Amino acid sequence: MAGVNTSRQGHGNWGDRFYDAFRYWDKINNPPPPPPAAQQLTNAAIQIAYGNTQGAAYALPVPPIAVPAPAALLALPLVTRPALIPLLAPDTPHNERKYLKRRRAPRGLGTTANWTPIRILGSGGGGGVALWEWTGPAATAPAQTKIAVKNASIPRQDLTEEGRIMTVVGASLSEHIARLIVPPEQLTPALCTARGVPHIWDNITRQLIIEYCPQGTLDDLLDIRKARNIRFEEMTLWHIFECLVDGCSVLEYGMELMYDPLNKVAVVPPTYVAATNLTTVVHRDLKPTNIFTGSRSTSHVNVPAFKIGDFGGAQEWHKIFANTPNLWPSTRYSANHRLIRRRGTRGYYTPESFHPAWNYNDYRVSPICGKFGSHTNVWQIGAIMLACFNLGPPEPHLPFTPGHFIHGAAPLGRLYGTQLRNQPGLSNLLKDTIHECLYEIPANRASLLTLKTRIRTQLNVMTLDPAFRPEGNQDIECPEPITEYTATPPPPGFNTVTELYLTSSVIHTSLYHDDVVTSNLGY
């Protein structure tokens, strides 16, 4: 039996972790109705439900789930004008202020005293990221005077693996990958001694220095456009789509795919050697907040380059894993759940993680469960594109078989994104290309080569068609948020916290002194 060993998980020995995990995924696959009708499964109900599925192999439901009634708008809402003032940086939560302390200053780019913390960019289970700016002499300034610095706050947030994977994908020099500015530094016992850092940090990487993207993330851009009732034009959507495919091509091939305009087909560069490229970087957490907005270039004239970032959950998987059942880390469900299943963000999990077949005794030989690979990245590309339609991520509990063709042929099986085809004003070609990323079975999803071929061919057609025009800069770029340091440098002895916000129409600024806080971690 490939699932949890029921002789060990029987009555009295199931365990709270198993119950919590079962409830977590059950709420994704069977979302409860709104309170007060919502009920949490009891332990006894979980034992019965899981025991029933352990006696059988999983089979796709027949007939397929019906598509819900269309919910498309009759007319697009009125677009509002761009805001006349830049966004204000938010208040810094108290628990994130530690990432702005002087001891978190970037190392390896000149004297740390010449760097000033500006604001928090984000934080989570892997640590916190802050913007730091060079305020030292111009003559000794580094090439990048604004950088994003990620710091671990506790040793178990070790950034070694994330730094290694960023080094691997950064070697491509792709403009669709957020790159490291300085090679990662792993703290040796000698370094810990020299810097007065407790030795619980021995052999741990606690800081990564990453390129800063002043326009923020794709999620920031989506929020601004939602507030203005403006959706992406089709040409812009194709450009974003291509950036995501180009970035994921680096994760699969170590380089971006090429496009042959004569034959109108994408090709793998001749420098790629399949025999020595045995693994794929599976990001596991591709979502709009992890797609960063870069700058325009000769290859990105109409829209900025969008970059894949935050590799804290990324893993390398052997390319053959999708077709073999023998590479699981364990024969026990509990270990496989902990090690590979629950990694990522709710709403952007892939069927490889959330699928109900995990509860059946044949999940390890399933064509879906745990079959992580390039097609996992492809599914999350489709989920991001769905979010660009203001539809939110796909509904895990609503797989369906379309009642229409996909690219002129019968669908290959069930897929996700029930309301995508109902959206007005955009081509079925675009919608079908997104939908073929969202098939339930990973092997049915479009390959990166197929996606690159479809996207670049269509962009070339649109570029020559006067009916399609790129969006204006005011609609496609996010202004960098204003911080207190933008207007006035901090007084001596203080660090900028970037707490500029509007309260009752009054602009409030806040500084706090860079006092040294002692902790048992010494960091």
XYZ file of N, CA and C in Angstrom, residues 60-161:
306
model
N -10.487 8.936 -12.057
C -11.087 10.222 -12.368
C -12.605 10.091 -12.409
N -13.317 11.079 -11.860
C -14.777 10.993 -11.838
C -15.371 10.917 -13.239
N -16.433 10.157 -13.363
C -17.183 10.032 -14.610
C -18.663 10.166 -14.269
N -19.417 11.077 -14.924
C -18.970 12.029 -15.940
C -18.180 13.169 -15.313
N -17.496 13.969 -16.124
C -16.713 15.083 -15.589
C -17.606 16.135 -14.945
N -16.990 16.937 -14.090
C -17.713 18.017 -13.417
C -18.192 19.023 -14.451
N -19.434 19.460 -14.316
C -19.994 20.421 -15.264
C -19.392 21.806 -15.057
N -19.332 22.584 -16.125
C -18.826 23.947 -16.046
C -19.893 24.839 -15.418
N -19.548 25.654 -14.412
C -20.532 26.569 -13.828
C -21.053 27.565 -14.855
N -22.181 28.170 -14.547
C -22.772 29.163 -15.449
C -21.809 30.317 -15.652
N -21.751 30.885 -16.871
C -20.849 32.010 -17.132
C -21.124 33.173 -16.191
N -20.035 33.850 -15.818
C -20.154 35.008 -14.941
C -19.461 36.219 -15.558
N -19.457 36.283 -16.900
C -18.775 37.369 -17.586
C -19.559 38.675 -17.450
N -18.819 39.782 -17.375
C -19.458 41.089 -17.303
C -20.083 41.438 -18.652
N -21.219 42.126 -18.599
C -21.849 42.550 -19.846
C -21.065 43.672 -20.497
N -20.443 44.496 -19.685
C -19.651 45.607 -20.210
C -18.483 45.852 -19.277
N -17.365 46.289 -19.828
C -16.204 46.575 -19.004
C -16.443 47.866 -18.215
N -15.986 47.941 -16.950
C -16.213 49.150 -16.155
C -15.448 50.346 -16.700
N -15.879 51.525 -16.312
C -15.252 52.763 -16.764
C -13.848 52.881 -16.198
N -12.899 53.170 -17.065
C -11.512 53.315 -16.645
C -11.315 54.671 -15.987
N -10.591 54.711 -14.882
C -10.288 55.964 -14.207
C -8.884 56.426 -14.576
N -8.617 57.700 -14.349
C -7.328 58.275 -14.695
C -6.241 57.772 -13.744
N -4.971 57.818 -14.181
C -3.892 57.448 -13.265
C -3.857 58.397 -12.071
N -3.385 57.892 -10.935
C -3.240 58.736 -9.752
C -2.208 59.825 -10.025
N -2.444 61.016 -9.500
C -1.543 62.136 -9.733
C -0.373 62.165 -8.765
N -0.431 61.362 -7.711
C 0.662 61.320 -6.756
C 1.192 59.899 -6.676
N 2.490 59.732 -6.426
C 3.037 58.377 -6.290
C 2.477 57.673 -5.059
N 2.614 56.374 -5.040
C 2.206 55.607 -3.878
C 3.106 55.932 -2.696
N 2.554 55.787 -1.516
C 3.320 56.002 -0.300
C 3.717 54.653 0.287
N 4.953 54.551 0.703
C 5.412 53.298 1.305
C 4.630 53.052 2.582
N 4.226 51.814 2.831
C 3.401 51.526 4.015
C 4.196 51.611 5.303
N 3.454 51.689 6.390
C 4.053 51.625 7.710
C 4.788 50.298 7.865
N 5.879 50.317 8.596
C 6.656 49.102 8.802
C 6.159 48.379 10.046
N 5.633 47.162 9.896
C 5.195 46.414 11.079
C 6.342 46.230 12.065
N 5.989 46.211 13.324
C 7.015 46.134 14.367
C 7.892 44.894 14.198
N 7.280 43.762 13.833
C 8.054 42.522 13.742
C 8.982 42.492 12.536
N 8.877 43.478 11.631
C 9.758 43.527 10.461
C 10.871 44.565 10.612
N 10.832 45.369 11.662
C 11.843 46.422 11.820
C 13.251 45.860 12.004
N 13.325 44.608 12.474
C 14.639 43.996 12.670
C 15.424 43.915 11.373
N 14.728 43.844 10.225
C 15.422 43.732 8.944
C 16.005 45.067 8.477
N 15.720 46.134 9.218
C 16.271 47.445 8.890
C 17.381 47.849 9.850
N 17.767 46.974 10.743
C 18.834 47.264 11.688
C 20.195 47.266 10.997
N 21.114 47.994 11.587
C 22.439 48.147 10.990
C 23.146 46.813 10.819
N 22.934 45.879 11.742
C 23.622 44.596 11.623
C 23.096 43.754 10.459
N 22.012 44.217 9.801
C 21.503 43.535 8.600
C 22.043 44.168 7.318
N 22.954 45.127 7.453
C 23.481 45.834 6.284
C 24.155 44.859 5.324
N 24.135 45.173 4.028
C 24.740 44.263 3.040
C 26.245 44.152 3.203
N 26.748 42.946 3.057
C 28.189 42.694 3.116
C 28.702 42.331 1.729
N 29.893 42.799 1.423
C 30.514 42.464 0.146
C 30.372 43.543 -0.904
N 29.787 44.693 -0.516
C 29.636 45.817 -1.446
C 30.100 47.105 -0.782
N 31.358 47.144 -0.415
C 31.879 48.338 0.228
C 31.564 48.367 1.713
N 31.910 49.470 2.349
C 31.714 49.628 3.789
C 30.225 49.605 4.132
N 29.860 48.779 5.093
C 28.443 48.664 5.441
C 27.871 49.975 5.945
N 28.710 50.838 6.540
C 28.230 52.121 7.055
C 27.735 53.038 5.941
N 28.117 52.755 4.697
C 27.697 53.597 3.568
C 26.346 53.158 2.990
N 25.736 52.161 3.591
C 24.421 51.699 3.134
C 23.358 52.101 4.150
N 22.238 52.593 3.639
C 21.136 53.031 4.509
C 19.893 52.209 4.209
N 19.220 51.680 5.247
C 17.980 50.934 5.007
C 16.852 51.899 4.645
N 16.072 51.544 3.633
C 15.023 52.437 3.146
C 13.632 51.940 3.527
N 13.313 50.691 3.183
C 11.986 50.178 3.510
C 11.963 48.660 3.362
N 10.942 48.072 3.949
C 10.736 46.632 3.827
C 10.073 46.333 2.487
N 10.598 45.340 1.779
C 10.014 44.912 0.510
C 9.117 43.692 0.681
N 9.376 42.902 1.710
C 8.556 41.725 1.951
C 9.185 40.853 3.017
N 8.377 39.977 3.601
C 8.886 39.044 4.590
C 8.000 37.809 4.600
N 8.544 36.737 5.137
C 7.794 35.482 5.186
C 8.574 34.438 5.945
N 8.247 33.168 5.673
C 8.878 32.081 6.390
C 10.362 31.939 6.111
N 10.834 32.520 5.001
C 12.246 32.408 4.656
C 13.082 33.589 5.083
N 12.491 34.542 5.817
C 13.221 35.731 6.241
C 12.552 36.990 5.742
N 13.307 38.081 5.736
C 12.764 39.363 5.298
C 13.663 40.018 4.271
N 13.066 40.814 3.388
C 13.802 41.507 2.337
C 13.592 43.007 2.503
N 14.687 43.753 2.496
C 14.620 45.203 2.654
C 15.399 45.884 1.539
N 14.969 47.078 1.200
C 15.693 47.925 0.247
C 16.755 48.712 0.995
N 17.983 48.628 0.501
C 19.091 49.420 1.049
C 19.656 50.287 -0.076
N 20.058 51.503 0.289
C 20.566 52.442 -0.705
C 21.943 52.954 -0.298
N 22.823 53.079 -1.288
C 24.176 53.598 -1.055
C 24.096 55.095 -0.772
N 24.625 55.507 0.374
C 24.656 56.932 0.739
C 26.080 57.392 1.014
N 27.042 56.574 0.588
C 28.436 56.931 0.786
C 28.964 57.785 -0.361
N 30.271 57.967 -0.442
C 30.870 58.796 -1.499
C 30.553 58.249 -2.888
N 30.256 59.151 -3.794
C 29.935 58.739 -5.159
C 31.123 58.060 -5.831
N 32.323 58.470 -5.458
C 33.522 57.930 -6.100
C 33.699 56.441 -5.827
N 33.194 55.972 -4.702
C 33.361 54.555 -4.358
C 32.054 53.779 -4.465
N 31.048 54.379 -5.081
C 29.739 53.728 -5.166
C 29.812 52.485 -6.053
N 29.104 51.422 -5.679
C 29.051 50.231 -6.533
C 28.162 50.479 -7.746
N 28.154 49.535 -8.670
C 27.353 49.707 -9.888
C 25.870 49.813 -9.560
N 25.407 49.063 -8.569
C 24.006 49.130 -8.136
C 23.955 49.861 -6.804
N 23.335 51.003 -6.793
C 23.266 51.802 -5.562
C 21.985 51.550 -4.773
N 21.074 50.774 -5.349
C 19.892 50.304 -4.632
C 19.846 48.791 -4.783
N 19.744 48.106 -3.662
C 19.768 46.642 -3.700
C 18.705 46.082 -2.750
N 18.276 44.878 -3.043
C 17.357 44.159 -2.160
C 18.179 43.177 -1.333
N 18.066 43.278 -0.013
C 18.869 42.445 0.885
C 17.933 41.520 1.656
N 18.116 40.217 1.466
C 17.319 39.225 2.175
C 18.137 38.681 3.331
N 17.562 38.718 4.533
C 18.233 38.237 5.725
C 17.396 37.167 6.405
N 18.046 36.114 6.851
C 17.403 35.133 7.717
C 17.448 35.680 9.144
N 16.384 35.463 9.894
C 16.363 35.954 11.270
C 16.663 34.860 12.278
N 16.500 33.602 11.867
C 16.834 32.464 12.722
C 17.559 31.426 11.873
N 18.394 30.584 12.488
C 19.212 29.647 11.697
C 18.422 28.706 10.803
N 17.220 28.301 11.201
C 16.492 27.347 10.352
C 15.987 27.990 9.062
N 16.132 29.314 8.934
C 15.823 29.985 7.672
C 17.052 30.035 6.765
N 17.940 29.093 6.939
C 19.188 29.011 6.178
C 18.937 29.276 4.691
N 19.665 30.226 4.126
C 19.476 30.646 2.739
C 20.469 29.982 1.786
N 21.168 28.947 2.262
C 22.203 28.309 1.438
C 21.631 27.725 0.156
N 20.552 26.947 0.251
C 19.997 26.298 -0.934
C 19.396 27.320 -1.892
